Coordinates of C-alpha atoms in Angstrom, one line a residue:
Chain N
M200 CA -11.2 11.1 -7.3
E201 CA -11.2 7.9 -9.2
P202 CA -7.6 6.7 -9.8
L203 CA -8.2 6.6 -13.6
E204 CA -9.3 10.2 -13.5
I205 CA -6.1 11.2 -11.7
A206 CA -4.0 9.3 -14.3
N207 CA -5.7 11.1 -17.1
K208 CA -5.2 14.4 -15.4
L209 CA -1.6 13.6 -15.0
K210 CA -1.4 12.7 -18.7
E211 CA -3.0 16.1 -19.6
K212 CA -0.5 17.9 -17.5
F213 CA 2.6 15.9 -18.7
P214 CA 1.7 14.6 -22.1
D215 CA 5.3 13.8 -23.1
E216 CA 6.2 12.1 -19.9
V217 CA 3.4 9.6 -19.3
I218 CA 4.1 6.5 -21.4
D219 CA 1.4 4.1 -20.3
I220 CA -1.6 3.8 -18.0
A221 CA -2.6 0.4 -16.8
D222 CA -5.7 -0.6 -14.8
F223 CA -5.7 -3.9 -12.9
R224 CA -8.1 -4.8 -10.1
G225 CA -9.1 -1.2 -9.7
Q226 CA -5.5 -0.1 -9.1
V227 CA -4.0 2.2 -11.7
S228 CA -0.4 2.4 -12.5
V229 CA 1.1 5.2 -14.6
S230 CA 4.5 4.6 -16.2
V231 CA 6.5 7.8 -16.7
N232 CA 9.8 8.8 -18.0
R233 CA 12.4 9.1 -15.3
D234 CA 13.6 12.6 -16.3
R235 CA 10.9 14.6 -14.7
V236 CA 9.8 12.3 -11.9
L237 CA 10.4 15.1 -9.4
D238 CA 8.1 17.5 -11.2
I239 CA 5.4 14.8 -11.5
C240 CA 5.7 13.8 -7.8
G241 CA 5.7 17.5 -6.8
Y242 CA 2.5 18.0 -8.9
L243 CA 0.8 15.0 -7.4
Y244 CA 1.7 16.3 -3.9
N245 CA 0.7 19.9 -4.4
E246 CA -2.3 19.8 -6.6
P247 CA -5.2 20.4 -4.2
D248 CA -7.6 17.9 -5.9
I249 CA -5.0 15.1 -5.8
S250 CA -2.9 15.9 -2.8
M251 CA -0.9 12.6 -2.5
N252 CA 0.6 13.4 0.9
Y253 CA 1.4 9.9 1.9
L254 CA 4.1 7.7 0.3
S255 CA 3.0 4.2 1.2
D256 CA 5.9 2.5 -0.5
L257 CA 8.8 3.0 -2.9
C258 CA 10.6 0.1 -4.3
G259 CA 12.7 -1.1 -7.3
V260 CA 11.8 -3.8 -9.8
D261 CA 14.1 -5.5 -12.3
Y262 CA 12.9 -6.5 -15.8
P263 CA 16.0 -7.8 -17.7
E264 CA 14.1 -8.5 -20.9
K265 CA 12.4 -5.1 -21.2
K266 CA 13.7 -2.0 -23.0
F267 CA 13.8 -0.1 -19.7
R268 CA 15.4 -2.6 -17.3
F269 CA 14.5 -1.0 -14.0
E270 CA 11.4 0.5 -12.5
V271 CA 11.1 2.5 -9.4
V272 CA 7.6 2.1 -8.1
Y273 CA 5.9 4.8 -6.0
N274 CA 2.7 3.7 -4.2
L275 CA 1.0 6.9 -3.3
Y276 CA -2.0 7.6 -1.1
S277 CA -3.9 10.7 -0.2
L278 CA -5.0 10.8 3.4
K279 CA -7.2 13.8 2.6
H280 CA -9.1 12.4 -0.4
R281 CA -8.6 8.7 0.3
H282 CA -7.5 7.7 -3.2
A283 CA -4.4 5.9 -4.4
L284 CA -2.2 5.9 -7.4
R285 CA 0.9 4.0 -8.5
V286 CA 3.6 5.8 -10.4
K287 CA 6.4 3.9 -12.1
A288 CA 9.5 5.5 -13.3
L289 CA 11.2 3.6 -16.2
I290 CA 15.0 3.5 -15.9
P291 CA 17.4 2.3 -18.6
E292 CA 20.1 -0.2 -17.7
H293 CA 23.1 1.8 -19.1
E294 CA 22.5 4.7 -16.7
P295 CA 20.4 3.5 -13.7
S296 CA 19.6 6.8 -12.0
V297 CA 16.6 8.8 -11.1
N298 CA 16.0 12.0 -9.1
S299 CA 15.4 11.4 -5.4
V300 CA 11.9 12.3 -4.0
T301 CA 13.1 12.8 -0.5
G302 CA 12.4 16.5 -0.9
V303 CA 8.7 15.7 -1.4
W304 CA 8.2 12.9 1.1
A305 CA 10.9 12.6 3.8
G306 CA 9.8 9.0 4.2
A307 CA 11.4 8.1 0.8
N308 CA 14.8 8.3 2.4
W309 CA 15.3 4.7 3.5
H310 CA 13.2 3.2 0.8
E311 CA 15.5 4.8 -1.8
R312 CA 18.5 3.5 0.1
E313 CA 17.1 0.0 0.0
A314 CA 16.4 0.3 -3.8
Y315 CA 20.0 1.4 -4.2
D316 CA 21.2 -1.4 -2.0
M317 CA 19.3 -4.1 -3.8
Y318 CA 19.2 -2.9 -7.4
G319 CA 22.0 -0.4 -7.7
I320 CA 19.7 2.4 -8.8
I321 CA 21.3 5.8 -8.1
F322 CA 19.0 8.4 -6.6
K323 CA 20.3 11.8 -7.5
G324 CA 20.1 14.4 -4.8
H325 CA 19.6 11.8 -2.0
P326 CA 21.0 13.2 1.3
D327 CA 22.7 10.0 2.4
L328 CA 22.8 7.3 -0.3
R329 CA 24.6 4.2 1.0
R330 CA 23.9 0.6 1.6
I331 CA 21.3 -0.1 4.3
L332 CA 20.6 -3.8 4.8
L333 CA 23.8 -5.3 3.4
P334 CA 27.3 -4.6 4.7
E335 CA 28.9 -1.5 3.3
D336 CA 31.6 -3.5 1.5
W337 CA 29.2 -5.9 -0.2
E338 CA 29.8 -6.4 -3.9
G339 CA 26.9 -6.6 -6.4
F340 CA 23.2 -6.0 -6.2
P341 CA 21.4 -9.1 -4.9
Q342 CA 17.8 -8.5 -6.0
R343 CA 18.8 -8.1 -9.7
K344 CA 17.4 -11.0 -11.6
N345 CA 20.8 -12.1 -12.8
Y346 CA 22.1 -12.4 -9.2
P347 CA 21.8 -16.1 -8.2
L348 CA 19.7 -16.9 -5.1
K349 CA 22.6 -18.4 -3.2
G350 CA 25.1 -15.8 -4.4
P351 CA 27.6 -16.1 -7.2
E352 CA 29.3 -19.5 -7.5
G353 CA 32.3 -20.1 -5.3
W354 CA 32.0 -16.6 -3.9
E355 CA 32.3 -15.9 -0.2
Y356 CA 31.8 -12.7 1.8
K357 CA 35.3 -11.7 2.8
E358 CA 34.6 -11.2 6.4
F359 CA 33.4 -14.8 6.5
K360 CA 36.8 -15.9 4.9
K361 CA 38.5 -14.2 7.9
V362 CA 36.4 -16.2 10.3
K363 CA 37.2 -19.4 8.5
E364 CA 40.9 -18.6 8.5
L365 CA 40.7 -18.0 12.2
H366 CA 39.2 -21.5 12.7
S367 CA 41.4 -23.3 10.2
R368 CA 43.8 -24.7 12.8
D369 CA 41.2 -25.7 15.4
D370 CA 42.1 -29.4 15.1
E371 CA 45.8 -28.7 15.6
W372 CA 45.1 -26.7 18.7
G373 CA 42.6 -29.1 20.1
I374 CA 39.7 -26.6 19.8
K375 CA 36.4 -28.4 19.4
Chain I
M101 CA 38.7 33.6 50.6
E102 CA 41.2 33.7 47.8
D103 CA 41.0 29.9 47.4
I104 CA 37.2 30.1 46.9
Q105 CA 37.7 32.8 44.4
E106 CA 40.2 30.7 42.5
G107 CA 37.9 27.7 42.7
K108 CA 35.1 29.7 41.0
D109 CA 37.5 30.7 38.2
I110 CA 38.6 27.2 37.6
K111 CA 34.9 26.1 37.3
A112 CA 34.2 28.9 34.9
T113 CA 37.0 28.1 32.6
T114 CA 36.7 24.3 32.6
T115 CA 32.9 23.9 32.0
P116 CA 32.9 24.9 28.3
D117 CA 35.7 22.5 27.7
I118 CA 33.8 19.6 29.1
A119 CA 30.7 20.5 27.1
S120 CA 32.7 20.7 23.9
E121 CA 34.0 17.2 24.1
E122 CA 31.9 15.0 21.9
M123 CA 31.3 11.4 22.9
V124 CA 30.3 8.6 20.5
L125 CA 28.2 5.9 22.0
N126 CA 27.2 2.6 20.3
L127 CA 23.8 1.5 21.5
G128 CA 23.3 -2.1 20.3
P129 CA 23.3 -4.3 18.3
Q130 CA 23.2 -6.4 21.4
H131 CA 21.3 -4.2 23.8
P132 CA 18.0 -5.2 25.5
A133 CA 16.5 -1.7 25.0
T134 CA 16.8 -1.8 21.3
H135 CA 14.3 -4.7 21.1
G136 CA 16.4 -6.8 18.7
V137 CA 19.5 -6.3 16.7
L138 CA 19.3 -2.6 16.0
K139 CA 22.4 -0.5 16.3
L140 CA 22.3 3.2 17.1
V141 CA 25.4 5.3 16.9
L142 CA 24.8 8.3 19.1
K143 CA 26.9 11.4 19.3
L144 CA 26.6 13.0 22.7
D145 CA 27.2 16.4 24.0
G146 CA 27.0 15.7 27.7
E147 CA 23.7 13.9 28.1
T148 CA 22.2 15.5 25.0
V149 CA 22.1 13.5 21.7
T150 CA 23.4 15.6 18.9
K151 CA 23.3 13.0 16.2
C152 CA 21.6 9.6 15.9
T153 CA 22.4 7.2 13.1
P154 CA 20.6 3.8 13.0
Y155 CA 22.2 0.8 11.5
I156 CA 20.0 -2.1 10.5
G157 CA 20.3 -5.3 8.4
Y158 CA 21.6 -7.6 11.1
L159 CA 18.6 -9.8 10.6
H160 CA 18.4 -9.5 6.8
R161 CA 17.4 -12.9 5.4
G162 CA 16.7 -11.9 1.9
M163 CA 13.0 -12.7 2.2
E164 CA 12.0 -10.6 -0.9
K165 CA 14.6 -12.4 -3.1
L166 CA 13.7 -15.8 -1.6
S167 CA 10.0 -15.2 -2.4
E168 CA 10.8 -14.9 -6.1
H169 CA 11.8 -18.5 -6.0
R170 CA 8.9 -19.9 -3.9
T171 CA 5.3 -20.6 -4.9
Y172 CA 2.6 -18.4 -3.4
F173 CA 1.8 -21.1 -0.8
Q174 CA 5.4 -21.4 0.3
I175 CA 5.6 -17.7 1.2
I176 CA 3.0 -18.0 4.0
P177 CA 5.5 -19.4 6.5
L178 CA 8.0 -16.7 5.4
T179 CA 5.6 -14.0 6.4
D180 CA 5.3 -15.5 9.9
R181 CA 8.9 -14.5 10.4
L182 CA 8.4 -10.9 9.5
D183 CA 6.9 -9.5 12.7
Y184 CA 7.3 -12.7 14.6
I185 CA 5.1 -11.6 17.5
S186 CA 2.0 -11.0 15.3
A187 CA 2.3 -13.7 12.7
M188 CA -1.5 -13.8 12.2
S189 CA -1.5 -10.2 11.0
N190 CA 1.3 -10.9 8.5
N191 CA -0.5 -14.0 7.2
T192 CA -3.7 -11.9 6.8
G193 CA -1.9 -9.1 5.0
Y194 CA -0.2 -11.5 2.6
C195 CA -3.2 -13.7 1.9
I196 CA -5.5 -10.7 1.3
A197 CA -2.9 -9.3 -1.2
V198 CA -2.6 -12.6 -3.1
E199 CA -6.4 -13.0 -3.1
K200 CA -6.7 -9.5 -4.6
L201 CA -4.2 -10.5 -7.3
F202 CA -6.0 -13.7 -8.1
G203 CA -9.4 -12.0 -7.9
I204 CA -10.8 -14.4 -5.4
E205 CA -12.4 -13.8 -2.0
A206 CA -12.5 -15.9 1.2
P207 CA -15.9 -17.0 2.4
E208 CA -17.6 -15.0 5.2
R209 CA -16.8 -17.4 8.0
A210 CA -13.1 -17.3 7.1
Q211 CA -13.2 -13.5 7.1
F212 CA -14.6 -13.5 10.6
I213 CA -12.0 -16.0 11.8
R214 CA -9.3 -13.9 10.2
T215 CA -10.5 -10.8 11.9
I216 CA -10.6 -12.6 15.3
A217 CA -7.1 -14.0 14.8
A218 CA -5.7 -10.7 13.6
E219 CA -7.2 -8.8 16.6
M220 CA -5.9 -11.4 19.0
S221 CA -2.4 -10.9 17.5
R222 CA -2.8 -7.2 17.9
I223 CA -3.6 -7.7 21.6
L224 CA -0.6 -10.0 21.9
S225 CA 1.7 -7.5 20.2
H226 CA 0.5 -4.6 22.2
L227 CA 0.9 -6.6 25.5
L228 CA 4.5 -7.4 24.6
W229 CA 5.0 -3.8 23.7
L230 CA 3.5 -2.5 26.9
G231 CA 5.6 -5.0 29.0
T232 CA 8.9 -4.3 27.4
H233 CA 8.4 -0.6 27.0
A234 CA 7.5 -0.2 30.7
L235 CA 10.5 -2.4 31.6
D236 CA 12.8 -0.1 29.6
I237 CA 11.5 2.9 31.4
G238 CA 11.8 1.2 34.8
A239 CA 8.3 -0.1 35.6
M240 CA 9.0 -3.8 36.1
T241 CA 5.7 -5.0 37.4
V242 CA 3.7 -4.4 34.3
F243 CA 5.8 -6.8 32.4
L244 CA 4.8 -9.7 34.5
Y245 CA 1.1 -8.9 34.4
C246 CA 1.2 -8.5 30.6
F247 CA 2.8 -11.9 30.2
R248 CA 0.1 -13.5 32.3
E249 CA -2.6 -12.4 29.8
R250 CA -0.3 -13.1 26.8
E251 CA -0.1 -16.7 27.9
K252 CA -3.8 -17.1 27.8
F253 CA -4.1 -15.8 24.3
L254 CA -1.2 -17.9 23.1
D255 CA -2.8 -21.0 24.6
L256 CA -5.9 -20.2 22.5
F257 CA -3.7 -19.9 19.4
E258 CA -2.2 -23.2 20.2
R259 CA -5.6 -24.8 20.4
L260 CA -6.6 -23.1 17.2
C261 CA -3.7 -24.1 14.9
G262 CA -1.1 -26.0 17.0
A263 CA 1.5 -23.2 17.1
R264 CA 2.0 -20.2 19.3
L265 CA 4.3 -17.9 17.3
T266 CA 4.9 -19.0 13.8
V267 CA 1.3 -19.9 13.1
S268 CA 1.0 -20.2 9.3
Y269 CA -2.7 -20.5 9.9
L270 CA -4.2 -18.6 7.0
R271 CA -4.4 -20.0 3.5
I272 CA -4.9 -18.2 0.2
G273 CA -8.7 -18.2 -0.1
G274 CA -9.5 -18.9 3.6
V275 CA -8.1 -20.5 6.7
R276 CA -6.5 -23.9 7.3
N277 CA -9.0 -25.3 9.7
D278 CA -12.3 -24.3 11.2
T279 CA -12.7 -23.2 14.8
E280 CA -14.5 -25.3 17.4
Q281 CA -17.5 -23.8 19.1
K282 CA -15.8 -24.5 22.5
W283 CA -12.8 -22.4 21.3
L284 CA -15.0 -19.5 20.5
E285 CA -16.7 -19.8 23.9
D286 CA -13.5 -19.9 25.7
L287 CA -12.2 -16.8 23.8
Y288 CA -15.5 -15.0 24.6
D289 CA -15.0 -15.8 28.3
L290 CA -11.4 -14.4 28.1
T291 CA -12.7 -11.2 26.4
E292 CA -15.1 -10.8 29.3
E293 CA -12.4 -10.5 31.9
F294 CA -9.8 -8.7 29.7
P295 CA -11.0 -5.1 30.0
A296 CA -10.5 -5.4 33.8
R297 CA -7.0 -6.6 33.1
I298 CA -6.3 -3.5 31.0
A299 CA -7.6 -1.3 33.8
Q300 CA -5.2 -3.2 36.1
Y301 CA -2.2 -2.3 33.9
E302 CA -3.3 1.3 33.9
T303 CA -3.5 1.5 37.6
L304 CA 0.1 0.4 37.7
I305 CA 1.5 3.2 35.5
D306 CA -1.1 5.7 34.4
Q307 CA -0.8 7.9 37.4
N308 CA 2.8 7.0 38.2
R309 CA 4.8 10.2 38.5
I310 CA 8.0 8.7 37.1
W311 CA 6.1 7.2 34.1
L312 CA 4.5 10.5 33.3
Q313 CA 7.8 12.4 33.6
R314 CA 9.5 9.9 31.3
T315 CA 6.8 9.9 28.7
K316 CA 5.0 13.3 28.6
G317 CA 6.4 15.7 26.1
I318 CA 9.1 13.3 25.0
G319 CA 9.7 12.3 21.4
V320 CA 7.1 14.7 20.0
I321 CA 6.4 14.4 16.3
S322 CA 3.8 16.7 14.6
A323 CA 1.1 15.4 12.4
E324 CA 2.5 16.9 9.2
D325 CA 6.0 15.5 9.9
A326 CA 4.5 12.1 10.7
I327 CA 2.5 11.9 7.5
N328 CA 5.5 13.2 5.4
M329 CA 7.8 10.6 6.9
G330 CA 5.3 7.8 6.1
L331 CA 4.7 6.8 9.7
S332 CA 1.6 4.7 10.3
G333 CA -0.4 2.8 12.9
P334 CA -0.4 3.9 16.5
V335 CA 2.6 6.2 16.0
L336 CA 0.8 8.2 13.4
R337 CA -2.5 8.1 15.3
G338 CA -0.6 9.3 18.4
S339 CA 0.1 12.5 16.5
G340 CA -3.6 13.0 15.9
V341 CA -4.1 11.6 12.4
A342 CA -7.0 9.1 12.3
Y343 CA -5.5 7.0 9.5
D344 CA -6.5 3.4 10.1
I345 CA -6.5 1.1 7.1
R346 CA -9.2 -1.0 8.8
K347 CA -11.5 2.0 8.4
F348 CA -10.1 3.6 5.3
M349 CA -9.9 0.5 3.1
P350 CA -11.8 -2.2 5.1
Y351 CA -10.8 -5.8 4.6
A352 CA -11.8 -9.1 6.2
A353 CA -14.8 -8.4 8.5
Y354 CA -13.9 -4.9 9.8
D355 CA -16.7 -3.2 8.0
K356 CA -19.2 -5.5 9.8
V357 CA -18.3 -4.5 13.3
Q358 CA -18.6 -1.3 15.3
W359 CA -15.5 0.2 16.7
E360 CA -13.6 3.5 17.0
V361 CA -10.2 4.7 16.0
P362 CA -8.4 6.2 19.1
I363 CA -6.2 9.1 18.4
G364 CA -3.7 11.2 20.5
K365 CA -3.2 14.9 20.5
N366 CA 0.4 15.8 21.2
G367 CA 2.3 13.1 19.4
D368 CA 4.6 12.3 22.3
V369 CA 5.5 9.0 23.9
Y370 CA 2.6 9.3 26.3
D371 CA 0.0 9.7 23.6
R372 CA 1.3 6.7 21.7
Y373 CA 1.0 4.8 24.9
R374 CA -2.6 6.0 25.4
V375 CA -3.5 5.1 21.8
R376 CA -2.3 1.6 22.1
M377 CA -4.0 1.1 25.5
E378 CA -7.3 2.2 23.9
E379 CA -6.7 -0.1 20.9
L380 CA -6.5 -3.0 23.3
R381 CA -10.0 -2.2 24.4
Q382 CA -11.2 -1.8 20.8
S383 CA -9.6 -5.0 19.7
N384 CA -11.3 -6.8 22.6
S385 CA -14.6 -5.4 21.5
I386 CA -14.0 -6.4 17.9
I387 CA -13.3 -10.0 18.9
R388 CA -16.5 -10.1 21.0
Q389 CA -18.6 -8.7 18.1
C390 CA -17.1 -11.2 15.7
I391 CA -17.8 -14.1 17.9
E392 CA -21.4 -12.9 18.3
K393 CA -21.9 -12.5 14.5
I394 CA -19.8 -15.3 13.1
P395 CA -21.8 -17.1 10.4
A396 CA -21.7 -20.8 9.6
G397 CA -20.4 -22.0 6.3
A398 CA -17.3 -22.8 4.3
I399 CA -13.8 -21.7 5.3
M400 CA -12.1 -22.0 1.9
A401 CA -13.1 -20.2 -1.2
D402 CA -14.5 -22.1 -4.1
A403 CA -11.7 -21.4 -6.6
P404 CA -10.1 -24.7 -7.5
K405 CA -7.5 -23.1 -9.7
F406 CA -5.9 -21.3 -6.7
V407 CA -7.1 -23.1 -3.6
L408 CA -5.8 -26.4 -2.4
P409 CA -8.5 -29.2 -2.3
S410 CA -9.6 -30.5 1.0
K411 CA -7.5 -33.3 2.5
D412 CA -10.5 -35.8 2.4
D413 CA -10.9 -35.3 -1.3
V414 CA -7.2 -35.7 -1.9
L415 CA -7.2 -39.0 -0.1
T416 CA -10.2 -40.5 -1.9
D417 CA -10.2 -39.0 -5.4
I418 CA -7.5 -39.2 -8.0
E419 CA -8.5 -35.9 -9.7
H420 CA -8.0 -34.0 -6.5
L421 CA -4.8 -35.8 -5.8
I422 CA -3.3 -34.7 -9.2
H423 CA -4.7 -31.2 -8.7
H424 CA -3.1 -31.0 -5.2
F425 CA 0.2 -32.3 -6.6
V426 CA 0.4 -29.6 -9.3
L427 CA -0.5 -26.8 -7.0
I428 CA 2.1 -27.8 -4.5
T429 CA 4.9 -28.6 -6.8
K430 CA 4.5 -25.9 -9.5
G431 CA 2.2 -23.4 -7.9
T432 CA -1.0 -22.2 -9.4
Q433 CA -1.1 -22.2 -13.2
A434 CA -3.7 -19.6 -13.6
A435 CA -2.2 -16.5 -11.9
P436 CA -3.1 -13.4 -13.9
E437 CA -0.5 -11.0 -15.1
G438 CA -0.6 -7.8 -13.2
E439 CA 0.4 -6.1 -10.0
V440 CA -1.3 -5.1 -6.8
Y441 CA -0.4 -3.2 -3.7
V442 CA -2.5 -4.2 -0.8
A443 CA -2.0 -2.6 2.7
T444 CA -3.4 -4.0 5.9
E445 CA -3.3 -2.6 9.4
A446 CA -0.8 -4.7 11.3
P447 CA -0.3 -4.0 15.1
K448 CA 2.7 -1.8 14.3
G449 CA 1.3 0.0 11.3
E450 CA 0.8 -0.3 7.6
L451 CA 2.0 -3.6 6.3
G452 CA 1.9 -3.5 2.5
F453 CA 2.5 -6.2 0.0
Y454 CA 3.3 -5.2 -3.5
I455 CA 3.1 -8.2 -5.8
V456 CA 4.1 -8.3 -9.4
S457 CA 2.9 -11.4 -11.2
N458 CA 3.9 -12.5 -14.7
G459 CA 1.5 -15.4 -14.8
E460 CA 3.8 -18.0 -13.2
G461 CA 3.2 -20.0 -10.1
K462 CA 5.4 -17.8 -8.1
P463 CA 5.6 -14.0 -7.8
Y464 CA 7.9 -12.1 -10.1
R465 CA 8.5 -9.6 -7.4
L466 CA 7.3 -9.4 -3.9
R467 CA 7.9 -6.2 -2.0
I468 CA 7.1 -6.1 1.7
R469 CA 6.5 -2.6 3.1
T470 CA 6.9 -3.0 6.8
P471 CA 6.0 -0.4 9.4
S472 CA 9.1 -1.0 11.6
F473 CA 11.4 -0.1 8.7
V474 CA 9.8 3.3 8.2
H475 CA 9.5 3.9 11.9
I476 CA 13.2 3.3 12.6
S477 CA 14.0 5.8 9.8
A478 CA 12.2 8.4 12.0
L479 CA 14.3 7.7 15.1
P480 CA 16.9 10.4 14.3
K481 CA 14.1 12.9 14.2
L482 CA 12.8 11.8 17.5
C483 CA 16.1 11.4 19.3
E484 CA 18.2 14.3 18.1
G485 CA 18.2 17.1 20.7
A486 CA 16.7 14.8 23.4
L487 CA 18.5 13.3 26.4
L488 CA 20.2 9.9 26.2
A489 CA 17.6 8.4 28.6
D490 CA 14.8 9.4 26.2
V491 CA 16.3 7.4 23.4
V492 CA 15.2 4.3 25.1
A493 CA 11.7 5.7 25.7
N494 CA 11.5 6.7 22.0
I495 CA 12.6 3.2 20.7
G496 CA 10.0 1.7 22.9
S497 CA 7.2 4.0 21.8
I498 CA 7.6 3.3 18.1
D499 CA 7.3 -0.4 18.8
I500 CA 9.7 -2.0 16.4
V501 CA 10.5 -5.6 15.5
L502 CA 13.7 -6.0 13.7
G503 CA 12.5 -9.2 12.0
E504 CA 10.1 -7.2 9.9
C505 CA 12.5 -4.2 9.5
D506 CA 15.3 -6.3 7.9
R507 CA 13.1 -8.9 6.3

């Protein structure tokens, strides 16, 4: 099926949920409300004509200027019918949470952990939601747009402070 | 007689106690069998793994965040450092994604050179995988033979672009420099002898009883599970799913050459090994066909808004010099607003770039979907219930590079 056809079919099925359909370079993205993401993904997975059985990618995006600050982007692919669709769940800043889709695609597990790690988006119903790339005691969410590239000014990771402390008397002790 | 009876009783009462004692083992992050800085926390019941928890992030360099502060050109060297043993494939994936975003296409000659380079890097990656995987399982000799051939391919890379690992050879809209005819001829000569080399590796391990016992029926993953977990590349094909992006969504010159997608049947370590060995042959054949069919012509697209002008023009013409200056310092000023997700078949699996552009010279968001990240997430499924020794075989068979896992 053509991606635009799938998008329109999705809009027919969930008229209140689909907010926007965008077509760029032959790739179609469907923006949806976050509340029924699980139903939408389940529908796309189970509907025989669509059968999106392969989750290529899942990631977060931060748009500080927009009404819905965060987006969780699902890049879906059907190995059976060889068509692709992108679904974007819009998430407000005040309550950054969305239902986890690990029940539909087991492969979403680590992608969701990474989105949580980098953007602080909470995935409800995730089996093991904790930081993945950063240390467990890291503060802040680095890929948010308001997080400076080099980290907050004057801020140091506390483990690094310990190392510095350890080496603070190197001169005194003659360690080079 | 009584003593023996007693001895039996002692054994009968102590055995369950030994079995119930759980042991926690840290494998890595500094362990040769984890192929990089991967840490696995294994809970063991005797020799059986009851729980496997991978910890990653030791090589996290914030590449995605960094990319938001770099122009599209400056990201090419960053992609070298994803999967650092197949930099050409990463370059290809990134450049094709950006070209899709910009709506430009590289000329045909560049497409063929890209295909040749990407397949060479697939051979390099698979050779390193075969060597280290065999080494992990205890077959030392293969390692040395694999590195003999790797050296020849790396020498050709060096002649092509001056670097062996971090090549940065591709450009948005083409490749950096043209190939010489002599280079193509030398590569063709190498491809002539390479199938015999593959056969040589196989004679070393294919019928080896230890190798077969260590790989057959180990780390089995069914096709349904593999798809559901998002596995890709040889790992998915080992389970019998013929998903190859080069066939499903052809890019570069893959639709202009004849080749087959090898698939396995059982989804165990041995099948993944067979798939990769067959891929070596297919890659070799793709390179040969590309050299035979490569057309003459330009190597950079004719799209001045996105593509750097040639060095000769820059040195002789003020217009081109200004143009070059703007492109380098500010990035392209004509990037369209939009977003694309483009996947390519890297040696290890599906390498996807999701680029969001807001019309500036640098990407608003660059997401890199790397195969190793997804494959490591499947390790618990492969390892739990298996023996400790099989953990090493499993890690080897999914072929991971932590550089691209952690980004």
